[in-house]
Coordinates of C-alpha atoms and ligand atoms in Angstrom, one line a residue:
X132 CA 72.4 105.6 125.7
X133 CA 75.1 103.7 124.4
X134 CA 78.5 103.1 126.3
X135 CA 81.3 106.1 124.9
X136 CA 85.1 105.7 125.1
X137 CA 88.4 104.8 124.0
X138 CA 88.1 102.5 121.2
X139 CA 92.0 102.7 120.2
X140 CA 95.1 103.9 121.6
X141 CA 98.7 104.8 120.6
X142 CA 101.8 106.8 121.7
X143 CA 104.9 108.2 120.5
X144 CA 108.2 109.2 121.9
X145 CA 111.3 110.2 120.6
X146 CA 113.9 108.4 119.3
X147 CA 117.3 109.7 121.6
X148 CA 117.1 109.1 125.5
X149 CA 119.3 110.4 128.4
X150 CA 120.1 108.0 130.9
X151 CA 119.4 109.6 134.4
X152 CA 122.7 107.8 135.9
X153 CA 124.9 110.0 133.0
X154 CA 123.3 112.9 134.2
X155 CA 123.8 112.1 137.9
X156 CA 127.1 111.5 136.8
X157 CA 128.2 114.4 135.5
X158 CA 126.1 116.2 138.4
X159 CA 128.3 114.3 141.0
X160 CA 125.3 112.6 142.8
X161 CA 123.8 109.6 143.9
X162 CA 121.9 108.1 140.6
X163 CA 119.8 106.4 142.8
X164 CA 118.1 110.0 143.5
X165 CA 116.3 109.3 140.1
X166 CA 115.7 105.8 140.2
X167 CA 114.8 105.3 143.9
X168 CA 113.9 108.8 145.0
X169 CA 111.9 110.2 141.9
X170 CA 111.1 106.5 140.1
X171 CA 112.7 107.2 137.0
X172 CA 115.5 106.1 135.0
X173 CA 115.3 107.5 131.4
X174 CA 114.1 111.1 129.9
X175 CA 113.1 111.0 126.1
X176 CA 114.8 113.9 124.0
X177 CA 113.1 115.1 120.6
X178 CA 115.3 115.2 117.8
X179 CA 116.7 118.1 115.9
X180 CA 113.7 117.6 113.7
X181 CA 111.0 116.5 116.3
X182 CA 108.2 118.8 117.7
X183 CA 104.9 118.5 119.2
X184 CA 103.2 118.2 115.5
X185 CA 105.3 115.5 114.4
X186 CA 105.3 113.3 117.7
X187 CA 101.2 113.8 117.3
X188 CA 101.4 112.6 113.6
X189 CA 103.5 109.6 114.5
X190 CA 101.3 108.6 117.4
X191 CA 98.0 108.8 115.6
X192 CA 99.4 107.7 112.2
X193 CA 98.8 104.2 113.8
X194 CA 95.0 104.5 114.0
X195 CA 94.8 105.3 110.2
X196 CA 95.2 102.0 108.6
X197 CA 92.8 102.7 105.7
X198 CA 90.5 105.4 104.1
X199 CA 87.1 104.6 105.9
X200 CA 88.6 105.0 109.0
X201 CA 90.3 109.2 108.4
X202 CA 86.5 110.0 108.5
X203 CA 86.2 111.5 111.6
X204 CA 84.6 114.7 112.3
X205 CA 86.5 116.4 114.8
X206 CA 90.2 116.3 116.3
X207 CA 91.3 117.8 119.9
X208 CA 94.9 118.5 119.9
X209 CA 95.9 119.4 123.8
X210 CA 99.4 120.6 124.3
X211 CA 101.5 123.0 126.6
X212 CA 104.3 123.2 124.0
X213 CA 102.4 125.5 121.7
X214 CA 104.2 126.5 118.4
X215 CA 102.1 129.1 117.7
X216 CA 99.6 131.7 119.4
X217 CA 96.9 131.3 116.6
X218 CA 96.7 128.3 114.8
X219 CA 96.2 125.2 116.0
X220 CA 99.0 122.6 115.7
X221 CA 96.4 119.9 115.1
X222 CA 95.7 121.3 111.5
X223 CA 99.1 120.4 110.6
X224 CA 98.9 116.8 111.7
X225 CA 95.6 117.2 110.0
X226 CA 97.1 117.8 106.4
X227 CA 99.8 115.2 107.6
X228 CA 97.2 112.2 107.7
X229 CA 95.2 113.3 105.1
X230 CA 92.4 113.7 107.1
X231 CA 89.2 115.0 105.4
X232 CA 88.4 118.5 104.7
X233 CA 85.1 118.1 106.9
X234 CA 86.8 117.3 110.1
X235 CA 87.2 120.8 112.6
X236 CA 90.0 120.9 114.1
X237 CA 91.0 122.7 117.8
X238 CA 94.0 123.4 120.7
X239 CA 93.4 123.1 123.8
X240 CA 95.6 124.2 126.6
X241 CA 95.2 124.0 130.0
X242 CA 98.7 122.7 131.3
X243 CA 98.8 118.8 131.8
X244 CA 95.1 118.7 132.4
X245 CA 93.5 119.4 129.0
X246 CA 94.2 116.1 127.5
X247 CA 91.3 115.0 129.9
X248 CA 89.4 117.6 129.0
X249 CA 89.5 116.7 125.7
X250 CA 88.6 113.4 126.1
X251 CA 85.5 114.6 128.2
X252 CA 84.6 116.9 125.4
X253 CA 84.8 114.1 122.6
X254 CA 83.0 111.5 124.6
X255 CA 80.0 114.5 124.4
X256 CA 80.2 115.1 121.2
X257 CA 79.9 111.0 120.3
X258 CA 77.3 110.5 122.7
X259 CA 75.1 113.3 120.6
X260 CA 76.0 111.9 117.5
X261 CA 77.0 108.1 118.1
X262 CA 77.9 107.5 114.7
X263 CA 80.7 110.1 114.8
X264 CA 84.7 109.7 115.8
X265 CA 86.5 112.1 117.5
X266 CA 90.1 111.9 117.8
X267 CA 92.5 113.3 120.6
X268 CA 95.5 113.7 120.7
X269 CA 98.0 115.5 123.7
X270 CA 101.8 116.3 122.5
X271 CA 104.2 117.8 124.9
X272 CA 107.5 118.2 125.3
X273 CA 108.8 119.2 129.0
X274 CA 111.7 121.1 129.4
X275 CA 113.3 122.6 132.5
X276 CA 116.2 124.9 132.9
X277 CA 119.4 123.0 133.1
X278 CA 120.9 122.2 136.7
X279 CA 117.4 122.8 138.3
X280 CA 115.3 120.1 140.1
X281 CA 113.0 119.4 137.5
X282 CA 115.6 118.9 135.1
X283 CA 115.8 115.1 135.3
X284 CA 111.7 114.8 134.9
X285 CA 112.0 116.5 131.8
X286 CA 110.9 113.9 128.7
X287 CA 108.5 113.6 125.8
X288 CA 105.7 112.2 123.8
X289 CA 102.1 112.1 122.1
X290 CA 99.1 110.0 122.7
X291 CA 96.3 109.5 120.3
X292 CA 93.2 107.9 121.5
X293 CA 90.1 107.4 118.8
X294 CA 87.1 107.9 121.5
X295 CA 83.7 106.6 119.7
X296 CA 80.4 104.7 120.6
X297 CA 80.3 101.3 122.1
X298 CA 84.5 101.3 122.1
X299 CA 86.7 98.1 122.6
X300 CA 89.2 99.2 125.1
X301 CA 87.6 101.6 127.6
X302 CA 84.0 102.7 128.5
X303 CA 84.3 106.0 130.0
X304 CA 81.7 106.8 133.2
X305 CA 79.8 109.9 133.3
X306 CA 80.8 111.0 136.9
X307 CA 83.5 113.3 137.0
X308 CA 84.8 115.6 140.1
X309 CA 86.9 118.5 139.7
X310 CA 88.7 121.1 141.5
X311 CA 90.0 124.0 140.5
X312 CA 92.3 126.9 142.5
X313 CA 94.2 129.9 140.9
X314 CA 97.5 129.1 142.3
X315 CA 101.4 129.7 140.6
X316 CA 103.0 126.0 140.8
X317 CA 104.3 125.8 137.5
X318 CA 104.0 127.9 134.5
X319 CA 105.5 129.3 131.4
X320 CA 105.1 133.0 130.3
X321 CA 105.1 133.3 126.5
X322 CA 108.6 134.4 126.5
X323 CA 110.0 131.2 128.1
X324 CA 111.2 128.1 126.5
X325 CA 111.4 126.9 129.8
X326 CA 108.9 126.3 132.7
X327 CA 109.1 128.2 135.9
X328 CA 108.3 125.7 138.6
X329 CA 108.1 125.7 142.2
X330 CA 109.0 122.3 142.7
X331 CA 107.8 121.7 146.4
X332 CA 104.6 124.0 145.9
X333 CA 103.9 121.8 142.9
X334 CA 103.5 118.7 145.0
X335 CA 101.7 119.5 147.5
X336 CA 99.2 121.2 145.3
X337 CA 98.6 117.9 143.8
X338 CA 98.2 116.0 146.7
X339 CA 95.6 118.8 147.4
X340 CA 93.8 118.5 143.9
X341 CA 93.5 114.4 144.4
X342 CA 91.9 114.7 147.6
X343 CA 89.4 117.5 146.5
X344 CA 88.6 116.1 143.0
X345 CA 88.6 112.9 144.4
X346 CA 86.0 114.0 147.1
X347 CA 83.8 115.8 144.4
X348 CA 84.0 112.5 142.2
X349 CA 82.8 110.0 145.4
X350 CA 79.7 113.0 146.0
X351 CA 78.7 112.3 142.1
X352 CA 79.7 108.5 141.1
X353 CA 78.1 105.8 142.3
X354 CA 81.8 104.2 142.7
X355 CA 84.1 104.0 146.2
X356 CA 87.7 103.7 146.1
X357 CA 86.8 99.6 146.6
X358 CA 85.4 99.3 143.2
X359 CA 88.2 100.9 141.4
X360 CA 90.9 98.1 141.1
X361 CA 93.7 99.8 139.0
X362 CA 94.6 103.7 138.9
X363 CA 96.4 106.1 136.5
X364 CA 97.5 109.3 137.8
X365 CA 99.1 112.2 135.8
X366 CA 102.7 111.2 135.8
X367 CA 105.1 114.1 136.1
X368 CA 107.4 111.3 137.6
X369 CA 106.5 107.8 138.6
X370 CA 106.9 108.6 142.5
X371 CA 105.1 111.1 142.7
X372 CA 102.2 109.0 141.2
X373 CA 103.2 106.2 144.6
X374 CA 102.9 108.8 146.7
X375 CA 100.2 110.1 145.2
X376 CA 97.9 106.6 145.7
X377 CA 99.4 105.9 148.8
X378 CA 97.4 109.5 150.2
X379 CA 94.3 108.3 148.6
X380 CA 93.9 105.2 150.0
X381 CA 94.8 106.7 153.3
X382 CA 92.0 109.3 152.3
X383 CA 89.7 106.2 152.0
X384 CA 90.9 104.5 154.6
X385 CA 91.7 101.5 152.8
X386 CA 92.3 98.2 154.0
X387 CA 94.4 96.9 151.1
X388 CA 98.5 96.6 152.6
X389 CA 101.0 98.3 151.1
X390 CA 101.9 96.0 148.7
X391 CA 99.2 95.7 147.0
X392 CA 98.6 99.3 147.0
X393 CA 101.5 99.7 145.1
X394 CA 100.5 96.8 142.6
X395 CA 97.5 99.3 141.7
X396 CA 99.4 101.6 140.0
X397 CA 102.9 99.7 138.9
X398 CA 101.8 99.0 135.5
X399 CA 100.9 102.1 134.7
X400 CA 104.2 103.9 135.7
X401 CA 106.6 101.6 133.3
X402 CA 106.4 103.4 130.2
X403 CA 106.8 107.1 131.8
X404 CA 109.9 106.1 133.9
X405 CA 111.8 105.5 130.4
X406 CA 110.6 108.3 128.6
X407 CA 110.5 111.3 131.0
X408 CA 107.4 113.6 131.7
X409 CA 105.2 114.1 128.2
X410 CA 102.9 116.3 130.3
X411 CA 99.5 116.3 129.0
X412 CA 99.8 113.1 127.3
X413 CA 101.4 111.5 130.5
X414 CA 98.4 110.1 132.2
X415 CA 97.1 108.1 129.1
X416 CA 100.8 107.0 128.1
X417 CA 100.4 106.2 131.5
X418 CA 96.8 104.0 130.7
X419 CA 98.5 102.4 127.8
X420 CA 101.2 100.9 129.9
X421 CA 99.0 99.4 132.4
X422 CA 97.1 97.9 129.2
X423 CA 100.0 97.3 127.7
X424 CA 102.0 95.7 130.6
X425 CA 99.4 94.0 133.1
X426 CA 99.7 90.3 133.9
X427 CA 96.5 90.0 134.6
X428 CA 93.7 90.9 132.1
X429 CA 92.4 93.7 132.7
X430 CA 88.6 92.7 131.3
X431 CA 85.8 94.5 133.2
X432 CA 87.9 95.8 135.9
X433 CA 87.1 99.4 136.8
X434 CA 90.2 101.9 136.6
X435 CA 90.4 105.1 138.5
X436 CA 92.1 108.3 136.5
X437 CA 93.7 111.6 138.1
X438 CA 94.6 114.5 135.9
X439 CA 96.6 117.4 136.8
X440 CA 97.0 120.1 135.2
X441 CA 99.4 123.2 137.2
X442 CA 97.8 126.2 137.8
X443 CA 95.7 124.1 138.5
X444 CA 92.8 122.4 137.3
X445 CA 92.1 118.9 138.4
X446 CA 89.6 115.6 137.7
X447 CA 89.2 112.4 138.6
X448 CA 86.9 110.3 136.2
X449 CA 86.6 106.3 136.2
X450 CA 86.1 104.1 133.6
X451 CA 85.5 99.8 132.9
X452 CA 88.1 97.9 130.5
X453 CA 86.1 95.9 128.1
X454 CA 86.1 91.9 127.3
X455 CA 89.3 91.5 124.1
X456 CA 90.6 94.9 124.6
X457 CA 94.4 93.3 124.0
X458 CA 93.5 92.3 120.4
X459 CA 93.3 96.5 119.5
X460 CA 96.6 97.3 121.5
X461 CA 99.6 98.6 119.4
X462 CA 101.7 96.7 122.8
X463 CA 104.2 95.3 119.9
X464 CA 104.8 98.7 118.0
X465 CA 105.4 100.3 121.3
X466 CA 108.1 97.5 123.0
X467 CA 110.1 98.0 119.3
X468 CA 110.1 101.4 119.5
X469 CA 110.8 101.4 123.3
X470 CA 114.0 98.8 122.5
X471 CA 115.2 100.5 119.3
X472 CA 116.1 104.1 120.7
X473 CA 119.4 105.4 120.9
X474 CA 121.4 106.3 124.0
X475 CA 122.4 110.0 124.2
X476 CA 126.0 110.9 125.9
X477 CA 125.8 114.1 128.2
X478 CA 127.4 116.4 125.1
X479 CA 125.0 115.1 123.0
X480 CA 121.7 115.7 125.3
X481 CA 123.5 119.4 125.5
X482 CA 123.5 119.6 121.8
X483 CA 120.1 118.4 121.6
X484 CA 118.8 120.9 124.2
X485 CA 120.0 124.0 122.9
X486 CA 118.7 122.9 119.3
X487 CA 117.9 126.3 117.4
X488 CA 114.3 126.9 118.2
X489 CA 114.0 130.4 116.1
X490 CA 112.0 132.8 117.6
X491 CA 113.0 135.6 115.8
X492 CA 111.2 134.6 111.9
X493 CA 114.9 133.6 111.4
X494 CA 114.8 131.3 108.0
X495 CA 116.4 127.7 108.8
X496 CA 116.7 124.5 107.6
X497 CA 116.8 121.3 109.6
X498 CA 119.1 118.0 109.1
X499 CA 116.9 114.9 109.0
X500 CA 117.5 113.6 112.4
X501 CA 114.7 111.6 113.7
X502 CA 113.4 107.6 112.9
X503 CA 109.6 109.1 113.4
X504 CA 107.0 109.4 110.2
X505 CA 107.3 112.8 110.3
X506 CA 110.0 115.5 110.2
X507 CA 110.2 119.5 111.1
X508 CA 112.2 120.1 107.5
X509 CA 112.5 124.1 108.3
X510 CA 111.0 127.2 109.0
X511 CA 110.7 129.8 105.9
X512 CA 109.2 133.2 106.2
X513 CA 107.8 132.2 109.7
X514 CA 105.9 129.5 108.1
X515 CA 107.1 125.7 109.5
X516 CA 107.3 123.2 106.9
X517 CA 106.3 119.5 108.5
X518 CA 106.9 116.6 105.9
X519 CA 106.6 113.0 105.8
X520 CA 109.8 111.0 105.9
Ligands
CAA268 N1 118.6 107.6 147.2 C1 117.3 107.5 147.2 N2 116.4 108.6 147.3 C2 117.0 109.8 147.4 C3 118.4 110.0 147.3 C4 119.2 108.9 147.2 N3 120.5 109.0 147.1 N4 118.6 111.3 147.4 C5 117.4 111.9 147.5 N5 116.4 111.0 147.5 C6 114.9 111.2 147.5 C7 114.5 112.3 148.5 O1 114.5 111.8 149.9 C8 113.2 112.7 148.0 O2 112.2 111.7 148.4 P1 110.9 112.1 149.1 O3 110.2 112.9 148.2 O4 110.2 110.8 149.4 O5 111.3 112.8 150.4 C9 113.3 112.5 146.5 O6 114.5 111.8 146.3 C10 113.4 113.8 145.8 O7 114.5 114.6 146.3 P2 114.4 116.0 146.8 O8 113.3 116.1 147.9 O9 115.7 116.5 147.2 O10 113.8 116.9 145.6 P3 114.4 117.3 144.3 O11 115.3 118.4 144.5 O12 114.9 116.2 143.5 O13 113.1 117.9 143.6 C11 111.0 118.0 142.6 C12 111.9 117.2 143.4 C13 110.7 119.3 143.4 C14 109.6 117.4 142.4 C15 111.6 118.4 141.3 O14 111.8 117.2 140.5 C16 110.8 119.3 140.4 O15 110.8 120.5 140.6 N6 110.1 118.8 139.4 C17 109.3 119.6 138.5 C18 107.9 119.9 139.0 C19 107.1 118.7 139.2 O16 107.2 117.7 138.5 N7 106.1 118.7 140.1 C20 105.1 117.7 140.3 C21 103.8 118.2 140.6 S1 103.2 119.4 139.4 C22 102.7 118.5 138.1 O17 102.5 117.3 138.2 C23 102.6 119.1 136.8 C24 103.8 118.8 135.9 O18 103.7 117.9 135.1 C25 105.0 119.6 136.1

């Protein structure tokens, strides 16, 4: 059978930032609580006219250069930031991209997990039908209650990966393991805007989920914690990804030194320490800064990848970098978008977080705000109207 993976990758964020030293600021604490004790320094804020359909467009518009290449048969759109209870948010970016009228189109939800369960499904579908593309794409936008804990990992973004046969960045293994316990870490009922989380709870059940999907993947893969030279973990903040890796190779009893456990997972936690938590899209963000950001290239070298999702449902899946990957990176894109976003002042991130988000079928109309593609122009007769800027 032929290799199936990612053969392109691209992400979006938002415009507006908060810096996490104004917040500590006007909290009255230490800033280096973010930056040292949760690893990050910046949270990503969607503008007035932002949501998880027009961060998805902006991130996949990228792979669309030409007509050939909007034949694809199937998108997965994975989100926690669901807009509606019935249809799926990926038929809008669908229409947005022009996209053909014989591609199906899907949500998927299963917290920050279901991004890799997406991937998992397309790389089945391709390997049935190896002529076909599938495209992913995980949106989110996290959002806490203010003065809570998780307030400061709050953030967002989109990823779109285009997963086909014999792809140029990433060959995807078969072996997976996965664990899965009914547990109440962090959720959001319907009627929420915001998550309910319990913070502490939340991290230990992670810790749990690596070592059990991790065990579950060493029973099935022919692969040891030696032969993975890079990770990516599910980022809800960059520390808890160190401390994270730091328990595996404990786990596995590595012999590696601190240091250079570290180094295994630094490049992959740059892009999510600017922009905040993006949820389901934060592990592959997470991927495309190590790509993007690596000194050394990455060709051939075996990454290991932990997604979790609250709730919970974890995996932990490997896959091999392949030979001129760098030549199909958007790394120049992203560094302009990264430089060119606009610092928010406290009363602005306030204005910006209680944004009108009508629930009620009220009729609104919303100033164009964001640098993005795409634009949330209003909501009429409960019916959102998404256009292209
Ligand atoms: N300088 C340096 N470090 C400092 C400091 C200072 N001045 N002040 C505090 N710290 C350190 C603390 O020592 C602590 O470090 P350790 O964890 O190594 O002990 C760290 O900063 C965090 O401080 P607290 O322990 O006081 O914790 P907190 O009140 O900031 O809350 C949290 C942390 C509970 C994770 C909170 O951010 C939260 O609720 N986040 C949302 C939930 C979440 O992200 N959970 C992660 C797992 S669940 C998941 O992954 C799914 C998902 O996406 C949500």
């Amino acid at each position: 059978m032929s290799s199936v993976g990612i053969d392109q990758i691209s992400f979006y964020t938002s415009n507006y930032y908060l810096d996490l030293q104004t917040l500590a600021k006007t909290q009255n604490i230490d800033p280096e609580k973010y930056y040292v004790g949760i690893g990050q320094e910046k949270m990503g804020m969607p503008a007035h006219d932002e949501d998880i359909v027009t961060m998805a467009a902006s991130a996949a518009a990228p792979l669309f250069s030409d007509e050939a290449s909007k034949s694809i048969s199937t998108l997965l759109f994975a989100t926690e930031t669901g807009i509606d209870q019935s249809k799926s948010a990926g038929v809008y970016v669908h229409r947005l991209l022009g996209l053909n009228e014989n591609c199906r189109v899907v949500e998927l939800k299963q917290a920050c997990y279901s991004a890799t369960a997406a991937v998992q499904m397309a790389c089945a579908l391709v390997a049935r039908q190896p002529q076909i593309s599938v495209l992913v794409i995980a949106s989110d936008i996290a959002k806490y209650d203010l003065d809570t804990p998780g307030e400061a990992t709050q953030g967002c973004g989109a990823v779109a990966m285009m997963i086909r046969a014999e792809p140029r960045i990433l060959q995807i293994d078969p072996e997976v393991g996965n664990y899965t316990e009914d547990v109440m870490d962090f959720w959001r009922p319907n009627y929420r805007k915001t998550a309910i989380v319990d913070g502490k709870y939340s991290t230990k059940i992670y810790l749990k989920s690596l070592k059990k999907a991790w065990q579950h993947f060493a029973e099935s893969s022919q692969y040891c914690f030696s032969d993975l030279e890079y990770f990516c973990y599910h980022l809800p903040f960059s520390r808890m990804a160190q401390k994270a890796h730091r328990h595996l190779s404990k786990v596995n009893k590595s012999t590696l030194d601190a240091q250079a456990i570290d180094a295994q997972i630094e490049g992959s936690l740059l892009y999510n320490k600017l922009i905040g938590n993006s949820y389901a899209a934060a592990l592959f963000i997470g991927f495309t800064s190590l790509l993007e950001n690596s000194i050394e290239d990455l060709s051939g070298k075996r990454i290991g990848f932990f997604s979790y999702g609250s709730g919970c449902v974890a995996e932990f899946f490997s896959g091999k970098v392949l030979p001129g990957y760098e030549k199909h990176l958007f790394a120049a894109e992203h560094a302009t978008m990264l430089n060119n976003r606009q610092e928010l002042s406290y009363e602005q991130y306030i204005a910006l977080y209680h944004a009108p988000d009508p629930r009620e079928g009220e009729n609104v109309s919303i100033v164009a705000d964001t640098t993005g593609k795409f634009r949330l122009a209003g909501i009429c007769e409960h019916k959102r109207e998404y256009v292209a800027v």
